[in-house]
Amino acid sequence: EAPPARAARSWTREEAVAALLRDRLTMTGPVTAAALARSLGVSTAEVDAALVALESEGAVLRGRFTGASTIEWCDRRLLARMHRYTLGRLRAEIAPVTPADFMRHLFAWQHVDPSSVLIGPAGVRAAVAQLDGLELPARAWERDVLAARVERYDPAVLDMLCLTGQVGWARVSSGPTQVVSATPIALFLREHEDVWLSLRSTPQVALAPHATSAGSDRVLEHLRFRGASFAHDLAAACRMSRDEVHVALGELVAAGLVFSDGFAGLRSLIGGSAGPAGHGARPESAGRWFAVRPPSPLGGSSEASDTDPRVSRSAAVEALAWALLRRYGVLFRRVIAREALSVPWRDLLRVYRRLEARGEIRGGRFVSGMSGEQFALPEAVERLREVRRSGPDDRLIAISAADPLNFTGILTPGDRIRVAAGNRIVYRNGVPLAAMEGDMLRMLGEAEPEVAAEAAAAAAGRRVPVLSGYVGRL
């Protein structure tokens, strides 16, 4: 028995135009509304109305897909397929470099290589911007890290940047308190202060139990309820001696609860000679002291208006993702092994995949021998190509073990070198060659006698005798 005949459907003109556009867009790729109108012999207004209807159904997407000056339209599935092909082609264009070449890239990228050092106040600010939000032992910042990146580093420049509100410092991580010289302290651009404080894993609203100074609670309470104060005002208001205020401020800084106007405040607590305050400097030279604001009350919420000073969790994670890319140029999981992050890699990975899909960063295999997904800034990809083309130059580069570029045992073979400001590592062509740990000199690789002597001198800071395979106490 024959099936019953179906009644012929009656199409309106609008429906017919939409049906034709749907079929046409599956074959044409990105195209403008004007071009579609000419090919179908209908008005541009009719095409615009039909495209909006198809867009509301999720069938087509609008954008500037080919860099055109006018809006283009494309079938959603076709666009996704084109995007996958494009990403695959871009990834295939990249030849990975060795871990040693990647270390050479990092030395140039972070201005540790003598050929790329920074100069003057602009250089100090650029170094801080690249290390934005990174925590390092307090004593290492000026003596080892900034001095390695800025030619003839002047501590007064960092003071000026802090006092003018461009740069700030504080402990932004949660953890046990310790002596101030070893306390992890972050330098950051003040415009990003809310980002770093909002990413704290635990609100630091009280002193750790072993912070035993009786005056710490009084100083903190005064700063929270009376606002910023000079050290001598704190002594008078809290009825404490200058030495007691000094001890209390040291405990509060180590707990991540206070900071000061200038870097001289931290320098005075460290008591080192890295800056103009020198050994024995007092907190009176630090300017005003402040209580650190608690983390953003938005927590995990992503709702925040443009005028709201609080930072949502999602916005803070994206800011962190960008900061890490600016710091290293190329990023993968092993690179952040030394970063004290409260954000898991999977959250950063979601951000990087989204940025790659938008064409803002590159994905691919940039460094050989490293597992997991890798992402890079476009300018870092070009720098990697330059490093590969230039070849090794046999230059020795010495850094502190507290430097963020201490990837010995992480990116390069061998044991890790303990993160301590007094330890030093010497690299040659991106490979660790010698290490000075305390007063122990250790050769990490084979080298000609004259090269080994130069490496030992760079690690120890003076000429020392070195025998083949030498490991000894100086």
Short mmCIF file of C-alpha atoms in Angstrom, two decimals:
data_model
loop_
_atom_site.label_atom_id
_atom_site.label_comp_id
_atom_site.label_asym_id
_atom_site.label_seq_id
_atom_site.Cartn_x
_atom_site.Cartn_y
_atom_site.Cartn_z
CA GLU A 1 0.00 0.00 0.00
CA ALA A 2 1.48 3.36 -1.02
CA PRO A 3 2.16 5.86 1.79
CA PRO A 4 -0.16 8.83 1.96
CA ALA A 5 1.04 11.83 0.01
CA ARG A 6 2.46 14.71 2.14
CA ALA A 7 1.00 18.11 1.78
CA ALA A 8 3.37 20.51 0.04
CA ARG A 9 4.90 23.02 2.49
CA SER A 10 4.20 26.67 1.99
CA TRP A 11 7.37 28.79 2.38
CA THR A 12 7.39 32.47 3.21
CA ARG A 13 10.00 34.60 1.48
CA GLU A 14 11.87 35.08 4.76
CA GLU A 15 12.01 31.34 5.39
CA ALA A 16 13.17 30.66 1.84
CA VAL A 17 15.99 33.23 2.11
CA ALA A 18 17.07 31.72 5.46
CA ALA A 19 17.06 28.17 4.02
CA LEU A 20 19.17 29.26 1.04
CA LEU A 21 21.63 31.07 3.29
CA ARG A 22 21.94 28.07 5.59
CA ASP A 23 22.96 25.85 2.65
CA ARG A 24 25.18 28.49 1.06
CA LEU A 25 27.15 29.17 4.25
CA THR A 26 28.07 25.50 4.68
CA MET A 27 30.14 25.83 1.49
CA THR A 28 31.35 29.42 1.21
CA GLY A 29 33.24 29.89 4.47
CA PRO A 30 33.45 33.43 5.93
CA VAL A 31 31.51 35.88 3.75
CA THR A 32 29.87 39.29 4.11
CA ALA A 33 26.11 39.92 4.01
CA ALA A 34 26.55 42.11 0.91
CA ALA A 35 28.28 39.30 -0.97
CA LEU A 36 25.52 36.86 -0.02
CA ALA A 37 22.85 39.32 -1.17
CA ARG A 38 24.52 39.70 -4.58
CA SER A 39 24.86 35.94 -5.08
CA LEU A 40 21.18 35.30 -4.24
CA GLY A 41 19.78 38.35 -6.00
CA VAL A 42 17.97 39.64 -2.90
CA SER A 43 18.30 42.80 -0.84
CA THR A 44 20.91 43.20 1.86
CA ALA A 45 18.16 43.97 4.40
CA GLU A 46 16.57 40.55 3.77
CA VAL A 47 19.93 38.82 4.16
CA ASP A 48 20.65 40.70 7.40
CA ALA A 49 17.30 39.65 8.88
CA ALA A 50 17.78 36.02 7.86
CA LEU A 51 21.33 35.90 9.24
CA VAL A 52 20.21 37.27 12.60
CA ALA A 53 17.53 34.55 12.73
CA LEU A 54 20.10 31.86 11.93
CA GLU A 55 22.47 33.29 14.52
CA SER A 56 19.76 33.08 17.20
CA GLU A 57 19.41 29.36 16.35
CA GLY A 58 23.17 28.86 16.78
CA ALA A 59 23.64 27.89 13.12
CA VAL A 60 25.97 30.73 12.12
CA LEU A 61 28.47 33.06 13.80
CA ARG A 62 29.52 36.61 13.02
CA GLY A 63 32.99 38.12 13.29
CA ARG A 64 36.04 39.33 11.35
CA PHE A 65 37.46 35.91 10.58
CA THR A 66 39.75 36.87 7.69
CA GLY A 67 40.75 40.30 8.99
CA ALA A 68 38.15 42.09 6.86
CA SER A 69 37.01 45.58 7.83
CA THR A 70 33.33 44.56 7.80
CA ILE A 71 31.44 41.85 9.67
CA GLU A 72 31.62 38.37 8.15
CA TRP A 73 29.34 35.37 8.64
CA CYS A 74 30.22 31.67 8.71
CA ASP A 75 28.53 28.35 9.42
CA ARG A 76 29.32 27.36 13.02
CA ARG A 77 30.44 23.79 12.28
CA LEU A 78 32.49 24.87 9.27
CA LEU A 79 34.17 27.58 11.35
CA ALA A 80 35.03 25.07 14.09
CA ARG A 81 36.59 22.74 11.48
CA MET A 82 38.57 25.59 9.93
CA HIS A 83 39.76 26.62 13.38
CA ARG A 84 41.01 23.10 14.16
CA TYR A 85 42.89 22.98 10.87
CA THR A 86 44.43 26.41 11.53
CA LEU A 87 45.59 25.47 15.04
CA GLY A 88 47.02 22.22 13.72
CA ARG A 89 48.92 24.05 10.98
CA LEU A 90 50.28 26.64 13.42
CA ARG A 91 51.40 23.94 15.83
CA ALA A 92 53.08 21.98 13.03
CA GLU A 93 55.13 25.07 12.06
CA ILE A 94 57.03 25.02 15.38
CA ALA A 95 60.18 22.92 15.80
CA PRO A 96 60.82 22.27 19.52
CA VAL A 97 64.07 23.38 21.13
CA THR A 98 66.12 21.45 23.67
CA PRO A 99 65.81 22.22 27.41
CA ALA A 100 69.28 23.80 27.25
CA ASP A 101 68.18 26.15 24.45
CA PHE A 102 65.04 26.93 26.44
CA MET A 103 67.23 27.97 29.39
CA ARG A 104 69.19 30.23 27.05
CA HIS A 105 65.88 31.74 25.98
CA LEU A 106 64.91 32.32 29.61
CA PHE A 107 68.20 34.08 30.42
CA ALA A 108 67.62 36.51 27.55
CA TRP A 109 63.85 36.80 28.16
CA GLN A 110 64.35 37.74 31.82
CA HIS A 111 67.34 40.00 31.07
CA VAL A 112 69.91 37.94 32.99
CA ASP A 113 72.02 37.42 29.87
CA PRO A 114 74.56 40.30 29.71
CA SER A 115 73.36 41.15 26.20
CA SER A 116 69.84 41.94 27.40
CA VAL A 117 70.23 43.64 30.78
CA LEU A 118 67.90 46.52 31.69
CA ILE A 119 68.95 50.09 32.50
CA GLY A 120 67.74 52.81 34.86
CA PRO A 121 64.36 53.42 36.53
CA ALA A 122 62.45 52.13 33.50
CA GLY A 123 64.53 48.97 33.69
CA VAL A 124 63.72 48.42 37.37
CA ARG A 125 60.02 48.85 36.68
CA ALA A 126 60.21 46.48 33.70
CA ALA A 127 61.94 43.85 35.86
CA VAL A 128 59.24 44.15 38.54
CA ALA A 129 56.51 43.98 35.89
CA GLN A 130 57.98 40.73 34.55
CA LEU A 131 58.26 39.24 38.05
CA ASP A 132 54.86 40.65 39.04
CA GLY A 133 53.40 38.76 42.01
CA LEU A 134 56.34 36.32 42.31
CA GLU A 135 57.42 35.50 45.86
CA LEU A 136 61.13 35.14 46.67
CA PRO A 137 63.10 35.18 49.93
CA ALA A 138 63.09 38.79 51.08
CA ARG A 139 66.86 39.12 51.18
CA ALA A 140 67.26 37.84 47.61
CA TRP A 141 65.26 40.53 45.84
CA GLU A 142 67.77 43.37 45.68
CA ARG A 143 71.07 41.58 46.24
CA ASP A 144 70.54 38.72 43.78
CA VAL A 145 67.50 39.13 41.52
CA LEU A 146 67.12 42.79 40.58
CA ALA A 147 70.89 43.33 40.56
CA ALA A 148 71.21 40.48 38.03
CA ARG A 149 68.69 42.11 35.66
CA VAL A 150 69.40 45.84 35.95
CA GLU A 151 72.79 47.30 35.16
CA ARG A 152 74.24 49.17 38.16
CA TYR A 153 71.05 48.57 40.13
CA ASP A 154 70.28 51.45 42.53
CA PRO A 155 68.04 50.60 45.52
CA ALA A 156 66.88 54.21 45.64
CA VAL A 157 65.02 53.63 42.36
CA LEU A 158 62.94 50.85 43.90
CA ASP A 159 62.17 53.13 46.86
CA MET A 160 61.02 55.82 44.44
CA LEU A 161 58.77 53.39 42.55
CA CYS A 162 57.20 52.26 45.82
CA LEU A 163 56.71 55.75 47.24
CA THR A 164 55.12 56.99 43.99
CA GLY A 165 52.58 54.15 44.09
CA GLN A 166 53.85 52.22 41.06
CA VAL A 167 55.23 49.20 42.91
CA GLY A 168 54.22 47.48 46.13
CA TRP A 169 55.50 44.63 48.26
CA ALA A 170 53.94 42.16 50.68
CA ARG A 171 53.75 38.52 51.52
CA VAL A 172 50.84 37.27 49.41
CA SER A 173 51.00 33.54 50.17
CA SER A 174 49.70 31.66 53.17
CA GLY A 175 52.05 29.60 55.26
CA PRO A 176 54.13 29.42 58.42
CA THR A 177 55.88 32.56 59.55
CA GLN A 178 59.68 32.63 59.63
CA VAL A 179 62.52 35.08 60.03
CA VAL A 180 61.95 38.07 57.79
CA SER A 181 65.10 37.60 55.66
CA ALA A 182 63.79 34.19 54.51
CA THR A 183 60.12 35.20 54.34
CA PRO A 184 58.66 34.83 50.82
CA ILE A 185 57.91 38.38 49.71
CA ALA A 186 56.30 39.45 46.44
CA LEU A 187 57.03 42.59 44.45
CA PHE A 188 54.11 43.63 42.26
CA LEU A 189 52.67 46.51 40.28
CA ARG A 190 50.25 48.31 42.59
CA GLU A 191 47.54 48.14 39.93
CA HIS A 192 47.57 44.34 40.39
CA GLU A 193 47.60 44.33 44.21
CA ASP A 194 43.97 43.21 44.48
CA VAL A 195 44.65 40.32 42.08
CA TRP A 196 47.46 38.84 44.18
CA LEU A 197 45.67 39.33 47.49
CA SER A 198 42.48 37.76 46.14
CA LEU A 199 44.40 34.59 45.17
CA ARG A 200 45.51 33.87 48.71
CA SER A 201 44.57 30.30 49.52
CA THR A 202 43.70 31.18 53.14
CA PRO A 203 42.74 34.55 54.60
CA GLN A 204 45.48 35.65 56.98
CA VAL A 205 43.37 37.40 59.56
CA ALA A 206 45.29 36.44 62.69
CA LEU A 207 48.83 35.80 63.75
CA ALA A 208 50.23 32.32 63.61
CA PRO A 209 50.23 30.64 67.06
CA HIS A 210 54.02 30.81 67.35
CA ALA A 211 54.19 34.56 66.65
CA THR A 212 54.86 35.24 70.31
CA SER A 213 55.43 38.98 70.52
CA ALA A 214 52.88 40.43 72.91
CA GLY A 215 52.84 43.69 70.97
CA SER A 216 52.00 42.23 67.54
CA ASP A 217 48.26 42.09 68.21
CA ARG A 218 48.26 45.67 69.49
CA VAL A 219 50.16 46.99 66.46
CA LEU A 220 47.91 45.12 64.03
CA GLU A 221 44.73 46.29 65.76
CA HIS A 222 45.94 49.89 65.63
CA LEU A 223 46.73 49.70 61.92
CA ARG A 224 43.38 48.09 61.13
CA PHE A 225 41.24 50.56 63.04
CA ARG A 226 43.33 53.76 62.89
CA GLY A 227 44.82 53.33 59.43
CA ALA A 228 48.33 53.88 58.10
CA SER A 229 50.82 55.03 60.73
CA PHE A 230 54.49 55.88 61.08
CA ALA A 231 56.59 53.64 63.31
CA HIS A 232 57.05 56.33 65.96
CA ASP A 233 53.27 56.87 66.04
CA LEU A 234 52.80 53.13 66.54
CA ALA A 235 55.24 53.19 69.45
CA ALA A 236 53.37 56.04 71.12
CA ALA A 237 49.85 54.71 70.45
CA CYS A 238 50.66 51.15 71.52
CA ARG A 239 52.90 52.23 74.44
CA MET A 240 55.81 50.23 73.12
CA SER A 241 59.51 50.92 72.69
CA ARG A 242 61.04 51.28 69.23
CA ASP A 243 62.66 47.85 69.56
CA GLU A 244 59.31 46.27 70.46
CA VAL A 245 57.67 47.90 67.44
CA HIS A 246 60.51 46.62 65.27
CA VAL A 247 59.96 43.04 66.48
CA ALA A 248 56.18 43.29 66.11
CA LEU A 249 56.40 44.64 62.56
CA GLY A 250 58.81 41.85 61.63
CA GLU A 251 56.37 39.22 62.85
CA LEU A 252 53.46 40.88 61.06
CA VAL A 253 55.37 41.14 57.78
CA ALA A 254 56.37 37.47 58.02
CA ALA A 255 52.71 36.58 58.62
CA GLY A 256 51.64 38.58 55.55
CA LEU A 257 49.61 41.06 57.57
CA VAL A 258 51.38 44.41 57.07
CA PHE A 259 53.56 46.27 54.57
CA SER A 260 54.95 49.78 54.23
CA ASP A 261 55.00 52.68 51.78
CA GLY A 262 58.50 52.00 50.54
CA PHE A 263 60.80 49.04 50.16
CA ALA A 264 62.97 50.62 52.85
CA GLY A 265 60.46 49.20 55.34
CA LEU A 266 61.34 45.65 54.40
CA ARG A 267 65.00 46.53 54.07
CA SER A 268 65.02 47.88 57.63
CA LEU A 269 63.59 44.63 58.98
CA ILE A 270 66.05 42.48 57.04
CA GLY A 271 68.91 44.56 58.40
CA GLY A 272 71.07 43.88 55.34
CA SER A 273 73.25 46.22 53.38
CA ALA A 274 71.58 45.78 50.01
CA GLY A 275 70.03 49.21 50.13
CA PRO A 276 70.84 52.69 51.34
CA ALA A 277 69.32 52.01 54.75
CA GLY A 278 72.14 49.63 55.52
CA HIS A 279 72.57 47.35 58.47
CA GLY A 280 70.83 48.52 61.59
CA ALA A 281 68.27 50.69 59.76
CA ARG A 282 65.06 51.26 61.69
CA PRO A 283 61.38 51.06 60.59
CA GLU A 284 61.22 54.84 61.11
CA SER A 285 62.84 55.24 57.68
CA ALA A 286 60.14 53.13 56.03
CA GLY A 287 57.38 55.72 55.75
CA ARG A 288 53.90 54.64 56.83
CA TRP A 289 52.91 51.09 57.72
CA PHE A 290 49.60 49.58 56.57
CA ALA A 291 47.51 46.54 57.43
CA VAL A 292 47.06 44.25 54.43
CA ARG A 293 43.46 44.21 53.24
CA PRO A 294 41.68 40.86 53.51
CA PRO A 295 41.13 38.85 50.30
CA SER A 296 38.24 39.69 47.98
CA PRO A 297 34.87 38.82 49.55
CA LEU A 298 33.69 37.74 46.12
CA GLY A 299 35.49 34.41 46.63
CA GLY A 300 34.71 32.07 43.77
CA SER A 301 32.03 34.31 42.29
CA SER A 302 32.65 35.76 38.87
CA GLU A 303 30.21 38.64 39.31
CA ALA A 304 31.84 42.03 39.67
CA SER A 305 30.93 45.32 38.06
CA ASP A 306 33.43 47.47 36.18
CA THR A 307 33.46 49.94 39.09
CA ASP A 308 33.78 47.28 41.81
CA PRO A 309 37.32 47.35 43.28
CA ARG A 310 37.09 43.68 44.24
CA VAL A 311 38.48 41.05 41.89
CA SER A 312 36.50 37.97 40.94
CA ARG A 313 38.21 34.59 41.09
CA SER A 314 37.96 34.04 37.33
CA ALA A 315 39.45 37.48 36.56
CA ALA A 316 42.29 36.88 39.04
CA VAL A 317 43.10 33.47 37.52
CA GLU A 318 43.24 34.99 34.03
CA ALA A 319 45.51 37.79 35.32
CA LEU A 320 47.79 35.15 36.85
CA ALA A 321 47.83 33.19 33.58
CA TRP A 322 48.97 36.29 31.68
CA ALA A 323 51.56 37.16 34.37
CA LEU A 324 53.15 33.70 34.07
CA LEU A 325 53.30 34.01 30.28
CA ARG A 326 54.96 37.41 30.52
CA ARG A 327 57.42 35.99 33.05
CA TYR A 328 58.62 32.99 31.02
CA GLY A 329 57.39 33.56 27.45
CA VAL A 330 56.69 29.83 27.13
CA LEU A 331 54.68 27.98 29.75
CA PHE A 332 53.99 24.38 30.63
CA ARG A 333 53.40 22.59 33.90
CA ARG A 334 57.03 21.98 34.84
CA VAL A 335 57.91 25.68 34.46
CA ILE A 336 55.71 26.65 37.40
CA ALA A 337 57.14 23.97 39.73
CA ARG A 338 58.82 26.67 41.84
CA GLU A 339 55.89 29.10 41.84
CA ALA A 340 53.90 29.12 45.11
CA LEU A 341 50.50 29.09 43.40
CA SER A 342 47.12 28.60 45.01
CA VAL A 343 45.63 28.05 41.53
CA PRO A 344 45.81 24.47 40.16
CA TRP A 345 47.29 23.86 36.71
CA ARG A 346 43.92 22.67 35.37
CA ASP A 347 42.42 26.14 35.98
CA LEU A 348 45.31 27.81 34.16
CA LEU A 349 45.00 25.26 31.35
CA ARG A 350 41.40 26.28 30.72
CA VAL A 351 42.47 29.91 30.39
CA TYR A 352 45.33 29.08 28.01
CA ARG A 353 43.13 26.93 25.78
CA ARG A 354 40.64 29.78 25.55
CA LEU A 355 43.38 32.31 24.73
CA GLU A 356 44.77 30.01 22.03
CA ALA A 357 41.29 29.58 20.54
CA ARG A 358 41.01 33.39 20.35
CA GLY A 359 44.39 33.58 18.60
CA GLU A 360 46.03 35.61 21.39
CA ILE A 361 48.69 33.01 22.25
CA ARG A 362 50.22 29.98 20.51
CA GLY A 363 49.95 26.33 21.50
CA GLY A 364 52.23 23.52 20.43
CA ARG A 365 55.41 21.64 21.27
CA PHE A 366 58.00 24.31 22.01
CA VAL A 367 60.43 22.44 24.29
CA SER A 368 61.32 18.81 23.71
CA GLY A 369 61.20 16.24 26.47
CA MET A 370 58.49 18.03 28.46
CA SER A 371 55.12 16.36 28.94
CA GLY A 372 51.75 18.06 28.78
CA GLU A 373 50.41 21.01 26.82
CA GLN A 374 52.64 24.01 26.12
CA PHE A 375 51.69 27.60 25.32
CA ALA A 376 53.68 30.67 24.29
CA LEU A 377 53.43 34.34 23.50
CA PRO A 378 53.94 34.99 19.74
CA GLU A 379 57.06 37.06 20.44
CA ALA A 380 58.49 34.22 22.55
CA VAL A 381 58.11 31.82 19.60
CA GLU A 382 60.23 34.17 17.50
CA ARG A 383 62.81 34.41 20.30
CA LEU A 384 63.04 30.61 20.46
CA ARG A 385 63.74 30.54 16.72
CA GLU A 386 66.51 33.11 17.18
CA VAL A 387 68.05 31.06 20.00
CA ARG A 388 68.01 27.92 17.87
CA ARG A 389 69.58 29.74 14.91
CA SER A 390 72.26 31.52 16.96
CA GLY A 391 73.74 28.37 18.52
CA PRO A 392 75.71 28.18 21.81
CA ASP A 393 78.19 30.92 22.70
CA ASP A 394 79.97 29.22 25.67
CA ARG A 395 79.23 32.24 27.91
CA LEU A 396 79.05 31.55 31.67
CA ILE A 397 76.00 32.91 33.49
CA ALA A 398 75.85 32.81 37.29
CA ILE A 399 72.59 33.20 39.20
CA SER A 400 71.46 32.88 42.80
CA ALA A 401 69.70 29.63 43.70
CA ALA A 402 66.84 31.86 44.89
CA ASP A 403 66.46 33.30 41.38
CA PRO A 404 63.25 32.21 39.60
CA LEU A 405 65.46 30.82 36.82
CA ASN A 406 66.90 28.13 39.09
CA PHE A 407 65.45 25.18 37.15
CA THR A 408 68.30 22.81 37.92
CA GLY A 409 66.80 19.35 38.36
CA ILE A 410 63.47 20.61 36.97
CA LEU A 411 64.14 21.47 33.34
CA THR A 412 67.75 20.33 33.28
CA PRO A 413 69.17 16.98 34.46
CA GLY A 414 70.69 16.42 37.88
CA ASP A 415 69.68 17.14 41.46
CA ARG A 416 67.84 20.26 42.50
CA ILE A 417 69.84 23.05 44.13
CA ARG A 418 68.29 24.23 47.39
CA VAL A 419 66.53 27.58 47.07
CA ALA A 420 68.67 29.81 49.25
CA ALA A 421 69.94 33.29 48.49
CA GLY A 422 73.50 32.31 49.44
CA ASN A 423 73.71 29.42 46.97
CA ARG A 424 74.82 30.08 43.40
CA ILE A 425 74.62 28.16 40.12
CA VAL A 426 76.75 28.67 37.01
CA TYR A 427 75.34 27.79 33.58
CA ARG A 428 77.13 27.31 30.29
CA ASN A 429 75.06 27.17 27.10
CA GLY A 430 71.95 26.63 29.22
CA VAL A 431 73.42 23.63 31.12
CA PRO A 432 74.30 23.84 34.85
CA LEU A 433 78.06 23.49 35.23
CA ALA A 434 78.88 24.31 38.87
CA ALA A 435 77.09 25.12 42.11
CA MET A 436 78.15 26.84 45.30
CA GLU A 437 76.11 25.61 48.27
CA GLY A 438 77.16 27.33 51.47
CA ASP A 439 80.94 26.92 51.40
CA MET A 440 80.78 23.74 49.30
CA LEU A 441 81.71 23.94 45.62
CA ARG A 442 80.29 21.22 43.40
CA MET A 443 80.93 20.65 39.72
CA LEU A 444 77.72 19.56 37.98
CA GLY A 445 79.20 18.65 34.62
CA GLU A 446 82.40 17.92 32.77
CA ALA A 447 84.43 20.87 31.45
CA GLU A 448 87.92 21.75 30.35
CA PRO A 449 90.20 22.76 33.28
CA GLU A 450 90.22 26.46 32.33
CA VAL A 451 86.43 26.53 31.94
CA ALA A 452 85.98 24.69 35.26
CA ALA A 453 88.21 27.28 36.94
CA GLU A 454 86.15 30.15 35.49
CA ALA A 455 82.90 28.46 36.56
CA ALA A 456 84.20 27.92 40.09
CA ALA A 457 85.29 31.56 40.29
CA ALA A 458 81.86 32.73 39.07
CA ALA A 459 80.14 30.53 41.67
CA ALA A 460 82.40 31.46 44.59
CA GLY A 461 82.89 35.09 43.67
CA ARG A 462 86.68 34.70 43.73
CA ARG A 463 89.41 32.60 42.17
CA VAL A 464 89.58 29.13 43.71
CA PRO A 465 91.63 26.03 42.83
CA VAL A 466 89.61 23.36 41.03
CA LEU A 467 90.59 19.79 40.27
CA SER A 468 88.83 17.50 37.80
CA GLY A 469 85.55 16.33 39.32
CA TYR A 470 86.26 18.50 42.38
CA VAL A 471 83.76 18.63 45.18
CA GLY A 472 85.01 20.31 48.30
CA ARG A 473 84.76 22.93 51.00
CA LEU A 474 86.24 26.38 50.43
#
